[in-house]
Coordinates of C-alpha atoms (C1' of nucleotides) in Angstrom, one line a residue:
Chain A
X1364 CA 108.7 55.0 27.2
X1365 CA 109.0 57.0 30.3
X1366 CA 105.3 57.5 30.6
X1367 CA 103.9 56.3 34.0
X1368 CA 102.3 53.0 33.2
X1369 CA 99.2 52.0 34.9
X1370 CA 99.8 48.9 36.9
X1371 CA 98.6 45.7 35.3
X1372 CA 95.1 44.8 36.6
X1373 CA 94.9 41.6 38.5
X1374 CA 93.0 38.8 36.9
X1375 CA 92.7 35.1 37.2
X1376 CA 94.8 34.1 34.3
X1377 CA 97.8 36.1 35.7
X1378 CA 97.2 34.3 39.0
X1379 CA 97.2 30.9 37.2
X1380 CA 100.5 31.7 35.4
X1381 CA 102.1 33.0 38.7
X1382 CA 101.1 29.8 40.3
X1383 CA 102.5 27.6 37.5
X1384 CA 105.7 29.6 37.6
X1385 CA 106.0 29.1 41.4
X1386 CA 105.5 25.3 41.1
X1387 CA 107.8 25.1 38.0
X1388 CA 105.0 23.3 36.1
X1389 CA 106.5 24.3 32.8
X1390 CA 110.1 25.0 33.8
X1391 CA 109.4 28.7 34.0
X1392 CA 108.3 28.9 30.4
X1393 CA 105.3 30.9 29.3
X1394 CA 104.2 30.1 25.7
X1395 CA 100.8 31.2 24.5
X1396 CA 99.1 31.2 21.1
X1397 CA 96.5 33.1 19.1
X1398 CA 94.7 30.5 17.0
X1399 CA 92.3 32.1 14.5
X1400 CA 90.5 30.1 11.9
X1401 CA 91.1 31.8 8.5
X1402 CA 87.4 32.1 7.6
X1403 CA 86.7 35.7 8.3
X1404 CA 88.0 39.0 9.5
X1405 CA 89.2 39.7 13.0
X1406 CA 87.0 41.8 15.3
X1407 CA 87.5 43.6 18.5
X1408 CA 86.7 40.5 20.4
X1409 CA 89.7 38.9 18.8
X1410 CA 91.7 41.9 19.8
X1411 CA 90.9 41.1 23.4
X1412 CA 92.3 37.6 22.9
X1413 CA 95.3 38.9 20.9
X1414 CA 96.2 41.5 23.6
X1415 CA 95.8 38.8 26.2
X1416 CA 97.9 36.2 24.6
X1417 CA 100.7 38.4 23.2
X1418 CA 100.5 40.7 26.2
X1419 CA 100.9 37.9 28.7
X1420 CA 103.8 36.4 26.7
X1421 CA 105.6 39.7 26.6
X1422 CA 104.9 40.4 30.3
X1423 CA 106.4 37.1 31.4
X1424 CA 109.3 37.1 28.9
X1425 CA 107.7 34.3 26.9
X1426 CA 106.6 33.9 23.4
X1427 CA 103.2 33.9 21.6
X1428 CA 102.6 31.9 18.5
X1429 CA 100.3 32.9 15.6
X1430 CA 98.7 29.6 14.5
X1431 CA 96.1 29.3 11.9
X1432 CA 93.6 26.6 12.8
X1433 CA 93.0 25.6 9.2
X1434 CA 91.4 22.1 9.5
X1435 CA 88.3 22.8 7.5
X1436 CA 89.1 23.6 3.8
X1437 CA 85.5 24.3 2.8
X1438 CA 85.3 27.4 4.9
X1439 CA 88.8 28.8 4.8
X1440 CA 90.5 31.1 2.3
X1441 CA 93.9 32.5 1.7
X1442 CA 92.6 36.0 1.7
X1443 CA 91.7 35.8 5.3
X1444 CA 95.2 34.7 6.3
X1445 CA 96.7 37.9 5.0
X1446 CA 94.1 40.1 6.6
X1447 CA 94.5 38.4 9.9
X1448 CA 98.3 38.9 9.8
X1449 CA 97.9 42.5 8.8
X1450 CA 95.5 43.1 11.7
X1451 CA 97.6 41.5 14.3
X1452 CA 100.6 43.4 13.1
X1453 CA 98.7 46.7 13.1
X1454 CA 97.6 46.1 16.6
X1455 CA 101.3 46.2 17.4
X1456 CA 102.2 42.5 18.0
X1457 CA 105.0 40.4 16.5
X1458 CA 105.0 36.7 16.3
X1459 CA 108.5 36.7 15.1
X1460 CA 109.4 33.3 13.6
X1461 CA 106.4 31.7 15.4
X1462 CA 104.0 31.5 12.5
X1463 CA 102.3 28.1 12.3
X1464 CA 99.5 26.3 10.7
X1465 CA 97.6 23.3 12.1
X1466 CA 97.8 21.9 8.5
X1467 CA 101.6 21.7 9.0
X1468 CA 100.9 19.0 11.5
X1469 CA 98.6 16.8 9.4
X1470 CA 101.2 14.0 9.1
X1471 CA 101.9 14.0 12.8
X1472 CA 98.2 14.2 13.6
X1473 CA 97.5 11.2 11.3
X1474 CA 100.2 9.3 13.1
X1475 CA 98.6 10.1 16.5
X1476 CA 95.3 8.9 15.2
X1477 CA 96.9 5.6 14.1
X1478 CA 98.4 5.3 17.6
X1479 CA 95.0 5.7 19.2
X1480 CA 93.5 3.1 16.9
X1481 CA 96.3 0.7 17.8
X1482 CA 95.7 1.3 21.5
X1483 CA 92.0 0.5 21.0
X1484 CA 91.0 4.0 21.8
X1485 CA 89.7 5.0 18.4
X1486 CA 87.6 3.3 15.7
X1487 CA 86.2 3.8 12.3
X1488 CA 82.4 4.3 12.4
X1489 CA 80.3 3.8 9.3
X1490 CA 77.0 5.2 10.6
X1491 CA 75.5 8.0 8.6
X1492 CA 75.5 11.6 9.9
X1493 CA 71.9 11.3 10.9
X1494 CA 72.5 8.0 12.7
X1495 CA 75.4 9.4 14.6
X1496 CA 73.2 12.2 15.8
X1497 CA 70.5 9.8 16.9
X1498 CA 73.0 7.5 18.6
X1499 CA 74.4 10.4 20.5
X1500 CA 71.4 10.7 22.7
X1501 CA 70.2 14.0 24.2
X1502 CA 71.1 16.3 27.0
X1503 CA 69.1 14.2 29.5
X1504 CA 69.4 10.7 28.0
X1505 CA 72.6 8.8 27.4
X1506 CA 73.7 7.8 23.9
X1507 CA 74.1 4.2 22.7
X1508 CA 77.1 2.5 21.2
X1509 CA 77.5 2.3 17.4
X1510 CA 77.4 -1.2 16.0
X1511 CA 80.8 -0.5 14.5
X1512 CA 82.3 0.4 17.9
X1513 CA 84.0 -3.0 18.4
X1514 CA 85.7 -3.4 15.1
X1515 CA 89.2 -5.0 15.5
X1516 CA 92.3 -2.9 15.5
X1517 CA 93.3 -4.4 12.2
X1518 CA 90.0 -3.6 10.6
X1519 CA 90.1 0.0 11.9
X1520 CA 93.6 0.4 10.7
X1521 CA 92.7 -0.8 7.3
X1522 CA 89.6 1.2 7.0
X1523 CA 91.3 4.4 8.2
X1524 CA 94.1 3.9 5.7
X1525 CA 91.5 3.5 3.0
X1526 CA 89.7 6.6 4.1
X1527 CA 93.0 8.4 3.7
X1528 CA 93.5 6.8 0.3
X1529 CA 90.2 8.3 -0.9
X1530 CA 88.4 5.0 -1.4
X1531 CA 85.2 6.2 0.4
X1532 CA 82.7 8.9 -0.3
X1533 CA 82.2 11.8 2.0
X1534 CA 79.9 11.0 4.9
X1535 CA 80.4 7.2 4.7
X1536 CA 83.0 6.8 7.5
X1537 CA 84.5 8.8 10.3
X1538 CA 87.2 8.1 12.8
X1539 CA 85.9 8.4 16.4
X1540 CA 87.5 8.4 19.8
X1541 CA 86.2 5.5 21.9
X1542 CA 85.3 7.2 25.2
X1543 CA 81.9 6.9 26.7
X1544 CA 78.5 7.1 25.0
X1545 CA 76.8 7.6 28.3
X1546 CA 78.9 10.5 29.4
X1547 CA 76.8 13.5 30.7
X1548 CA 79.3 15.6 28.7
X1549 CA 78.2 15.2 25.1
X1550 CA 81.7 16.0 23.9
X1551 CA 82.9 12.8 25.4
X1552 CA 80.3 10.6 23.6
X1553 CA 82.8 9.2 21.1
X1554 CA 83.7 12.5 19.4
X1555 CA 84.6 12.5 15.7
X1556 CA 88.3 12.9 15.1
X1557 CA 88.5 12.7 11.3
X1558 CA 86.0 13.2 8.5
X1559 CA 86.2 12.6 4.8
X1560 CA 86.2 15.9 2.8
X1561 CA 87.2 15.6 -0.9
X1562 CA 88.2 19.1 -1.0
X1563 CA 91.6 20.6 -1.8
X1564 CA 93.2 22.5 1.1
X1565 CA 94.6 26.0 0.6
X1566 CA 98.0 24.9 1.9
X1567 CA 98.2 21.1 1.5
X1568 CA 96.5 21.0 -1.9
X1569 CA 95.2 17.5 -2.8
X1570 CA 97.4 15.6 -0.3
X1571 CA 94.5 14.9 2.0
X1572 CA 90.9 13.9 1.7
X1573 CA 90.4 13.4 5.4
X1574 CA 90.7 16.3 7.8
X1575 CA 91.0 16.3 11.6
X1576 CA 88.3 17.9 13.8
X1577 CA 89.0 20.8 16.1
X1578 CA 89.1 18.9 19.4
X1579 CA 91.6 16.4 18.1
X1580 CA 93.8 18.9 16.2
X1581 CA 93.8 21.8 18.6
X1582 CA 95.2 20.3 21.8
X1583 CA 97.7 18.3 19.9
X1584 CA 98.9 21.3 18.0
X1585 CA 99.3 23.1 21.3
X1586 CA 101.3 20.1 22.5
X1587 CA 103.5 20.0 19.4
X1588 CA 104.3 23.7 19.9
X1589 CA 104.9 23.2 23.6
X1590 CA 102.3 25.8 24.5
X1591 CA 102.1 26.3 28.2
X1592 CA 98.8 28.1 28.5
X1593 CA 96.1 27.6 25.9
X1594 CA 93.7 30.4 26.5
X1595 CA 90.3 30.2 24.8
X1596 CA 86.7 31.3 25.4
X1597 CA 84.1 30.0 27.7
X1598 CA 82.2 27.8 25.3
X1599 CA 85.2 25.5 25.2
X1600 CA 85.0 24.8 28.9
X1601 CA 83.0 21.6 28.1
X1602 CA 85.7 20.6 25.7
X1603 CA 88.5 20.7 28.3
X1604 CA 87.9 17.1 29.5
X1605 CA 88.3 16.0 25.8
X1606 CA 91.3 18.3 25.3
X1607 CA 92.9 16.5 28.3
X1608 CA 91.8 13.1 27.2
X1609 CA 93.6 13.1 23.9
X1610 CA 96.8 14.4 25.5
X1611 CA 96.7 11.8 28.2
X1612 CA 95.8 9.0 25.9
X1613 CA 98.8 9.7 23.7
X1614 CA 101.1 10.4 26.7
X1615 CA 102.4 13.6 25.1
X1616 CA 103.3 17.0 26.5
X1617 CA 100.3 18.6 28.2
X1618 CA 99.5 22.3 28.0
X1619 CA 96.8 23.8 30.3
X1620 CA 93.6 25.1 28.7
X1621 CA 92.1 28.2 30.4
X1622 CA 88.8 29.7 29.5
X1623 CA 87.7 33.4 29.8
X1624 CA 84.6 35.3 28.8
X1625 CA 84.5 36.7 25.3
X1626 CA 83.9 40.4 24.7
X1627 CA 80.5 41.9 24.0
X1628 CA 80.2 45.5 23.2
X1629 CA 77.1 47.7 23.4
X1630 CA 75.4 48.8 20.2
X1631 CA 77.1 46.1 18.0
X1632 CA 77.2 42.4 17.2
X1633 CA 80.3 40.3 17.4
X1634 CA 79.7 37.0 15.8
X1635 CA 81.4 36.3 12.5
X1636 CA 78.1 34.9 11.2
X1637 CA 76.2 38.0 11.9
X1638 CA 79.0 40.3 10.6
X1639 CA 79.1 38.3 7.4
X1640 CA 75.4 38.7 7.0
X1641 CA 75.7 42.5 7.3
X1642 CA 78.4 42.5 4.7
X1643 CA 76.6 40.1 2.3
X1644 CA 73.3 41.9 2.5
X1645 CA 74.8 45.3 2.0
X1646 CA 73.9 46.8 5.3
X1647 CA 77.5 48.0 5.4
X1648 CA 80.0 48.6 2.6
X1649 CA 82.3 45.7 3.6
X1650 CA 84.3 44.1 6.3
X1651 CA 86.2 47.4 6.7
X1652 CA 83.2 49.6 6.9
X1653 CA 84.0 52.1 9.6
X1654 CA 80.9 51.1 11.5
X1655 CA 82.0 47.5 11.7
X1656 CA 83.5 46.2 15.0
X1657 CA 86.2 44.6 12.9
X1658 CA 89.9 45.5 13.4
X1659 CA 89.9 46.8 9.8
X1660 CA 86.7 48.7 10.4
X1661 CA 88.2 50.5 13.5
X1662 CA 91.4 51.1 11.6
X1663 CA 89.5 52.8 8.7
X1664 CA 87.4 54.6 11.2
X1665 CA 90.6 56.2 12.6
X1666 CA 91.0 54.3 15.8
X1667 CA 94.6 53.9 17.0
X1668 CA 96.1 50.5 18.0
X1669 CA 97.1 52.2 21.3
X1670 CA 93.5 53.0 22.1
X1671 CA 92.4 49.5 21.4
X1672 CA 95.2 47.9 23.4
X1673 CA 94.5 50.2 26.3
X1674 CA 90.8 49.3 26.1
X1675 CA 91.6 45.6 26.1
X1676 CA 93.7 46.0 29.2
X1677 CA 91.0 48.1 31.0
X1678 CA 88.1 45.8 30.4
X1679 CA 89.8 43.1 32.4
X1680 CA 89.6 39.3 32.0
X1681 CA 87.1 37.2 33.9
X1682 CA 84.7 34.4 33.4
X1683 CA 81.3 36.1 33.7
X1684 CA 79.4 37.1 30.6
X1685 CA 79.4 40.8 30.2
X1686 CA 78.6 43.6 27.9
X1687 CA 81.1 46.4 27.9
X1688 CA 79.9 50.0 27.3
X1689 CA 81.2 51.2 24.0
X1690 CA 81.7 54.6 25.7
X1691 CA 84.8 53.1 27.4
X1692 CA 86.3 52.4 24.0
X1693 CA 85.5 55.9 22.8
X1694 CA 87.1 57.2 26.0
X1695 CA 90.3 55.3 25.3
X1696 CA 90.3 56.8 21.8
X1697 CA 89.8 60.3 23.0
X1698 CA 92.4 60.0 25.7
X1699 CA 95.0 58.9 23.1
X1700 CA 94.0 61.4 20.3
X1701 CA 93.7 64.3 22.7
X1702 CA 97.4 64.1 23.3
X1703 CA 98.4 63.4 19.7
X1704 CA 96.0 64.7 17.1
X1705 CA 96.8 68.1 15.5
X1706 CA 93.9 70.6 15.8
X1707 CA 92.5 72.0 12.6
X1708 CA 89.4 73.9 11.7
X1709 CA 86.6 72.4 9.6
X1710 CA 83.1 73.6 9.0
X1711 CA 80.7 70.7 8.6
X1712 CA 77.5 72.6 7.8
X1713 CA 78.7 76.0 6.4
X1714 CA 77.0 79.3 6.9
X1715 CA 78.4 82.4 5.3
X1716 CA 79.7 85.1 7.7
X1717 CA 80.4 88.5 6.2
X1718 CA 82.5 90.9 8.2
X1719 CA 81.2 94.3 7.1
X1720 CA 84.1 96.4 8.3
X1721 CA 86.9 94.1 7.0
X1722 CA 88.4 95.4 3.8
X1723 CA 87.5 93.6 0.7
X1724 CA 90.4 91.6 -0.9
X1725 CA 92.5 91.7 2.3
X1726 CA 94.0 88.4 3.6
X1727 CA 95.8 87.9 6.8
X1728 CA 97.8 84.8 7.7
X1729 CA 97.1 84.2 11.4
X1730 CA 99.0 82.0 13.8
X1731 CA 97.2 78.9 15.0
X1732 CA 98.3 76.6 17.7
X1733 CA 98.5 73.0 16.5
X1734 CA 97.9 71.3 19.8
X1735 CA 97.4 73.0 23.2
X1736 CA 98.1 69.6 24.9
X1737 CA 101.5 69.4 23.1
X1738 CA 103.7 72.5 23.2
X1739 CA 106.2 70.9 20.8
X1740 CA 103.5 70.6 18.1
X1741 CA 104.1 74.2 17.1
X1742 CA 101.9 76.6 15.1
X1743 CA 100.6 77.0 11.5
X1744 CA 99.3 79.9 9.4
X1745 CA 95.6 80.1 8.7
X1746 CA 94.2 82.6 6.1
X1747 CA 91.5 85.1 7.3
X1748 CA 89.4 87.3 5.1
X1749 CA 86.2 89.3 4.8
X1750 CA 84.0 86.3 4.0
X1751 CA 84.1 83.2 6.2
X1752 CA 82.2 80.1 6.9
X1753 CA 81.0 79.2 10.3
X1754 CA 78.9 76.3 11.6
X1755 CA 75.2 76.6 11.1
X1756 CA 74.8 75.4 14.7
X1757 CA 76.8 78.3 15.9
X1758 CA 74.2 80.9 15.0
X1759 CA 70.7 81.4 16.3
X1760 CA 68.4 84.2 15.5
X1761 CA 66.5 83.8 18.7
X1762 CA 68.7 82.0 21.1
X1763 CA 67.8 80.6 24.5
X1764 CA 69.5 81.8 27.7
X1765 CA 72.3 79.3 27.9
X1766 CA 73.3 79.7 24.2
X1767 CA 76.5 81.6 24.1
X1768 CA 77.4 81.5 20.5
X1769 CA 76.6 84.0 17.8
X1770 CA 73.2 85.8 17.7
X1771 CA 72.1 89.3 16.7
X1772 CA 73.9 91.8 18.9
X1773 CA 76.1 89.2 20.5
X1774 CA 79.9 89.2 20.5
X1775 CA 82.0 86.0 20.1
X1776 CA 85.6 85.1 19.5
X1777 CA 86.7 83.6 16.2
X1778 CA 89.4 81.1 17.3
X1779 CA 92.9 82.4 16.7
X1780 CA 91.4 85.5 14.9
X1781 CA 89.2 88.4 16.2
X1782 CA 86.1 89.2 18.2
X1783 CA 83.1 89.7 16.0
X1784 CA 79.7 91.2 16.8
X1785 CA 76.6 90.1 14.9
X1786 CA 74.8 93.0 13.2
X1787 CA 72.1 91.0 11.4
X1788 CA 71.2 88.3 9.0
X1789 CA 70.3 88.1 5.3
X1790 CA 67.4 85.9 4.5
X1791 CA 65.8 84.4 1.4
X1792 CA 62.7 86.5 0.9
X1793 CA 60.5 83.6 0.0
X1794 CA 61.6 80.8 2.3
X1795 CA 62.9 82.8 5.2
X1796 CA 66.0 80.6 5.2
X1797 CA 69.1 82.3 6.5
X1798 CA 71.5 83.0 3.6
X1799 CA 74.3 84.7 5.5
X1800 CA 75.1 86.4 8.8
X1801 CA 76.6 89.9 9.0
X1802 CA 79.0 91.2 11.6
X1803 CA 81.7 93.6 12.4
X1804 CA 85.1 92.8 13.9
X1805 CA 87.2 94.5 16.4
X1806 CA 90.7 95.1 14.9
X1807 CA 92.2 95.4 18.4
X1808 CA 91.4 91.8 19.2
X1809 CA 93.8 90.2 16.7
X1810 CA 94.8 86.7 17.8
X1811 CA 91.4 86.4 19.6
X1812 CA 92.3 88.3 22.7
X1813 CA 91.5 91.7 24.3
X1814 CA 93.3 93.1 27.2
X1815 CA 90.4 95.3 28.3
X1816 CA 88.9 92.6 30.4
X1817 CA 85.9 92.2 28.1
X1818 CA 84.4 88.8 28.4
X1819 CA 83.2 86.7 25.4
X1820 CA 81.4 83.6 26.2
X1821 CA 81.7 81.7 23.0
X1822 CA 84.6 80.7 20.7
X1823 CA 83.8 79.6 17.2
X1824 CA 85.8 77.8 14.6
X1825 CA 85.7 79.1 11.0
X1826 CA 87.4 78.9 7.6
X1827 CA 88.0 81.6 5.0
X1828 CA 85.5 81.1 2.2
X1829 CA 88.0 82.0 -0.6
X1830 CA 90.7 79.7 0.8
X1831 CA 88.8 76.7 2.2
X1832 CA 88.9 73.3 0.6
X1833 CA 85.7 71.4 -0.1
X1834 CA 85.6 68.0 1.5
X1835 CA 83.2 65.1 2.0
X1836 CA 82.7 64.2 5.7
X1837 CA 81.2 61.0 6.8
X1838 CA 79.5 61.1 10.2
X1839 CA 79.2 57.7 11.8
X1840 CA 77.0 56.6 14.6
X1841 CA 76.3 53.3 16.3
X1842 CA 75.3 50.6 13.9
X1843 CA 72.4 49.5 16.1
X1844 CA 69.9 51.5 18.0
X1845 CA 69.8 49.1 20.9
X1846 CA 72.5 48.5 23.4
X1847 CA 71.9 44.9 22.9
X1848 CA 70.9 44.4 19.2
X1849 CA 69.9 40.8 20.1
X1850 CA 66.9 42.1 22.0
X1851 CA 64.1 41.9 19.4
X1852 CA 60.4 41.3 19.1
X1853 CA 59.5 37.7 18.3
X1854 CA 59.9 36.8 14.7
X1855 CA 62.5 39.4 13.9
X1856 CA 66.3 39.2 14.2
X1857 CA 69.1 41.6 15.1
X1858 CA 68.7 43.4 11.8
X1859 CA 65.5 44.9 13.0
X1860 CA 67.7 47.0 15.3
X1861 CA 69.9 48.4 12.6
X1862 CA 70.3 52.2 13.0
X1863 CA 69.0 53.9 9.9
X1864 CA 71.0 56.9 10.7
X1865 CA 74.4 55.2 11.4
X1866 CA 75.9 57.1 8.5
X1867 CA 75.4 60.7 7.4
X1868 CA 77.4 62.0 4.5
X1869 CA 78.0 65.7 4.4
X1870 CA 79.1 67.6 1.3
X1871 CA 80.4 70.1 0.6
X1872 CA 82.1 70.8 4.0
X1873 CA 84.8 73.4 4.1
X1874 CA 88.2 72.7 5.7
X1875 CA 91.4 74.6 6.2
X1876 CA 93.6 74.8 3.1
X1877 CA 96.5 73.1 4.9
X1878 CA 94.5 69.8 4.8
X1879 CA 95.3 69.5 1.1
X1880 CA 98.4 67.7 2.0
X1881 CA 96.8 65.4 4.6
X1882 CA 98.0 61.8 4.2
X1883 CA 95.5 59.0 3.9
X1884 CA 94.7 57.7 7.3
X1885 CA 96.1 60.7 9.2
X1886 CA 94.1 61.8 12.2
X1887 CA 93.0 65.3 13.3
X1888 CA 90.9 66.9 15.8
X1889 CA 88.4 69.2 14.0
X1890 CA 88.1 71.9 16.6
X1891 CA 85.0 71.6 18.7
X1892 CA 83.7 68.8 16.5
X1893 CA 85.6 65.6 17.1
X1894 CA 88.3 63.4 15.8
X1895 CA 88.5 62.7 12.1
X1896 CA 90.8 60.8 9.8
X1897 CA 91.4 60.9 6.1
X1898 CA 89.6 57.9 4.6
X1899 CA 92.4 55.6 3.5
X1900 CA 90.2 54.1 0.7
X1901 CA 88.1 56.9 -0.9
X1902 CA 90.0 60.1 -0.2
X1903 CA 92.0 61.6 -3.0
X1904 CA 93.5 64.9 -4.0
X1905 CA 90.4 65.8 -6.0
X1906 CA 88.0 64.7 -3.4
X1907 CA 89.0 64.8 0.2
X1908 CA 87.0 62.4 2.4
X1909 CA 87.1 62.4 6.2
X1910 CA 85.6 59.8 8.6
X1911 CA 84.5 60.9 12.0
X1912 CA 86.2 58.6 14.4
X1913 CA 84.5 60.0 17.5
X1914 CA 82.8 63.2 18.6
X1915 CA 84.2 65.4 21.3
X1916 CA 82.3 65.3 24.6
X1917 CA 79.5 67.7 24.1
X1918 CA 78.2 69.5 27.2
X1919 CA 76.1 71.8 25.1
X1920 CA 74.3 68.9 23.4
X1921 CA 73.5 67.5 26.9
X1922 CA 72.1 70.8 28.0
X1923 CA 69.9 70.9 25.0
X1924 CA 68.7 67.4 25.6
X1925 CA 67.9 68.1 29.2
X1926 CA 66.0 71.2 28.1
X1927 CA 64.0 69.4 25.6
X1928 CA 63.1 66.7 28.1
X1929 CA 62.3 69.3 30.7
X1930 CA 59.7 70.9 28.5
X1931 CA 57.9 67.7 27.9
X1932 CA 54.5 67.8 29.5
Chain B
rU258 C1' 64.5 17.9 33.6
rG259 C1' 71.8 15.6 32.3
rG260 C1' 76.5 18.1 32.4
rG261 C1' 79.7 22.5 32.6
rG262 C1' 80.2 27.6 34.1
rC263 C1' 78.8 32.4 36.3
rG264 C1' 76.2 36.0 39.8
rU265 C1' 80.3 42.5 43.8
rC266 C1' 77.6 50.2 41.9
rG267 C1' 74.0 51.9 35.6
rU268 C1' 78.5 49.2 32.8
rC269 C1' 83.2 46.7 33.3
rA270 C1' 86.1 45.0 37.6
rA271 C1' 89.6 44.2 42.1
rG272 C1' 89.0 41.6 46.5
rU273 C1' 91.0 34.6 48.2
rG274 C1' 88.3 35.2 56.7
rG275 C1' 90.1 41.4 59.3
rU276 C1' 85.6 45.2 58.2
rA277 C1' 83.8 46.9 49.8
rA278 C1' 90.1 49.3 45.1
rG279 C1' 89.9 51.4 40.4
rA280 C1' 87.9 52.7 35.5
rC281 C1' 83.8 54.2 32.4
rA282 C1' 79.1 56.4 32.8
rC283 C1' 76.3 59.9 35.6
rA284 C1' 75.7 64.6 38.8
rG285 C1' 77.7 69.1 40.8
rG286 C1' 81.8 72.9 41.1
rA287 C1' 86.7 75.3 39.5
rU288 C1' 90.1 76.6 35.4
rU289 C1' 89.9 77.3 30.1
rU290 C1' 91.1 81.5 23.2
rU291 C1' 87.8 74.1 21.8
rG292 C1' 80.5 74.2 25.9
rG293 C1' 87.2 70.0 24.5
rU294 C1' 91.2 69.0 28.0
rU295 C1' 92.6 69.4 33.2
rC296 C1' 91.3 69.7 38.3
rC297 C1' 88.3 68.9 42.7
rU298 C1' 83.6 66.7 44.9
rG299 C1' 79.6 63.1 45.1
rC300 C1' 78.2 58.2 43.5
rA301 C1' 77.5 49.8 46.9
rU302 C1' 76.5 50.4 55.6
rU303 C1' 76.9 46.3 51.3
rC304 C1' 78.5 41.9 47.7
rG305 C1' 71.7 37.2 43.8
rG306 C1' 68.5 35.4 48.4
rA307 C1' 67.8 32.8 53.1
rG308 C1' 70.0 30.3 57.0
rG309 C1' 74.6 28.7 59.5
rU310 C1' 80.1 28.6 61.3
rU311 C1' 83.2 32.5 63.4
rC312 C1' 85.3 37.6 67.9
rG313 C1' 84.9 38.9 62.7
rA314 C1' 82.1 36.5 56.2
rA315 C1' 81.8 39.3 49.5
rU316 C1' 85.4 35.5 51.0
rC317 C1' 83.9 29.0 54.6
rC318 C1' 79.2 25.6 54.9
rU319 C1' 73.9 24.4 53.6
rC320 C1' 69.6 25.3 50.8
rC321 C1' 67.2 28.3 47.2
rC322 C1' 66.9 31.8 43.0
rG323 C1' 68.7 33.8 38.3
rC324 C1' 71.7 34.0 33.8
rC325 C1' 75.1 31.6 30.0
rC326 C1' 77.1 27.2 27.3
rC327 C1' 76.7 22.0 25.2
rA328 C1' 72.8 17.2 21.3
rG329 C1' 78.1 20.0 13.8
rC330 C1' 81.2 14.8 10.0
rC331 C1' 82.1 23.9 12.5
rA332 C1' 85.9 26.3 15.3

RNA sequence: UGGGGCGUCGUCAAGUGGUAAGACACAGGAUUUUGGUUCCUGCAUUCGGAGGUUCGAAUCCUCCCGCCCCAGCCA
């Protein structure tokens, strides 16, 4: 990789690690972890965390663990574990042998709990869920001690053992840390450490009927794995005192928890709950719908892991809540694909173009450059004949001044081919709809160039009607119509902002014959249109399906927009 | 009205007492066989506000304002 790398942006977590390295807090080690709960698909917010954790580890010569935080069997499924691993791998990261599960530590965690009971720092509470809530107090008033708070160590030990043995029903007992019911931090008001759940676990089976809570399990899992920097999102800031409390109480190895702001992106939602709702209610076709901000959605949409990684580096890491413009993500994608994607011609909304002076039955194979940004990409042959398809948008019968595409009497270049001059149009007598455009070509302009100094303003893409392949093309737009879908009128939710035009399916579009061989998932630039990929799920030899990953920047569209607004009274 | 955080350009974001980086977006212009790419140029006399300390403040102090998070036997 000789490409000139951007210098790594400065951010507070790098500063913290630098500082710890300087003071030898962790003997020069850097060990991070990405700790997903296997209860849903990963989204681009997770990608930020993955890039941060794996990226930092790589940068400092350390390691990053992939650890599944699987402490709640009712919400978690095997299926998610595989999708998460696939997504992390696809993003380009490798956990090597460091694949772990919090459930692997259940025995150790149980022993730690017993140790806390013996130290008088944990007790079995027999209050009901509702009572526990009531005893906890509120934001502004302190909680009160449970009547079971002062059970003897022996009694607690016996009760906890019986909880484990399955002697009690769910909800009848919990193990709580004995901290401070009057703490202004609600997390410190005797947090629950274990609850009874008579539910088999996807990895430990029927071994357990009590499961540890996040706050107890997470920090200790970090400790067991000798993590140095435990990076999580802002909402856990209030949990840090508790994270530290368990580690200190048990006198075990103590990682540092550091919190950063989660990613928000314009025109989309990011919470698992909301994404699940979109899937379940059929607003999208699934977790991997190309409009979803999931990793699998972006993958199917045609995004590259490089673009996503670059995006994650560019957005930075900080503690303030923010909403990143999705235009930056699109920019990263275009920047990557501009260099790599082969150019190809595809007509989305076909309009017949007949070249009156081109011999019937004649076919020429013209040379076309595969990528002007990459001289090594070579050329290909494209068939040219008397009847072509051009884009409907590339012809206007009565064009405005700034339109420099095809119109009666106007001359344009057909990319890689010839100059053509429009001689007229053929219309449906009744509807007035344009059926085809007629033109003549200049045989001296083969390849799309004339040495006589003649200037043509426009260059059009095209396909030969007799040779082109039919294809289905799916045009995607933002899933929501508002930058912040959360902004709604009272008594409606984010679904009210769903974009009814987020998907437009075009068929039959006409594409270059060479695309018959296009591999699923392969990416192209459709000249003058945008970046597209072969849909890895629905495309087949019989029915080619392309997804639009992103449009090209479109100055003409902007001019039109400005014009329309200008004419508004 | 308890506690924990956070406020620097439209959006991200550097900056850690020496006189406001960069990116995206936006607006002009040049080049162009993609109205793409590339290339120039412009875009915060000012850092939520008000005082104060200092030769000097986005950086230190005081007060105020605004936004986010926490009352799961979820993570």
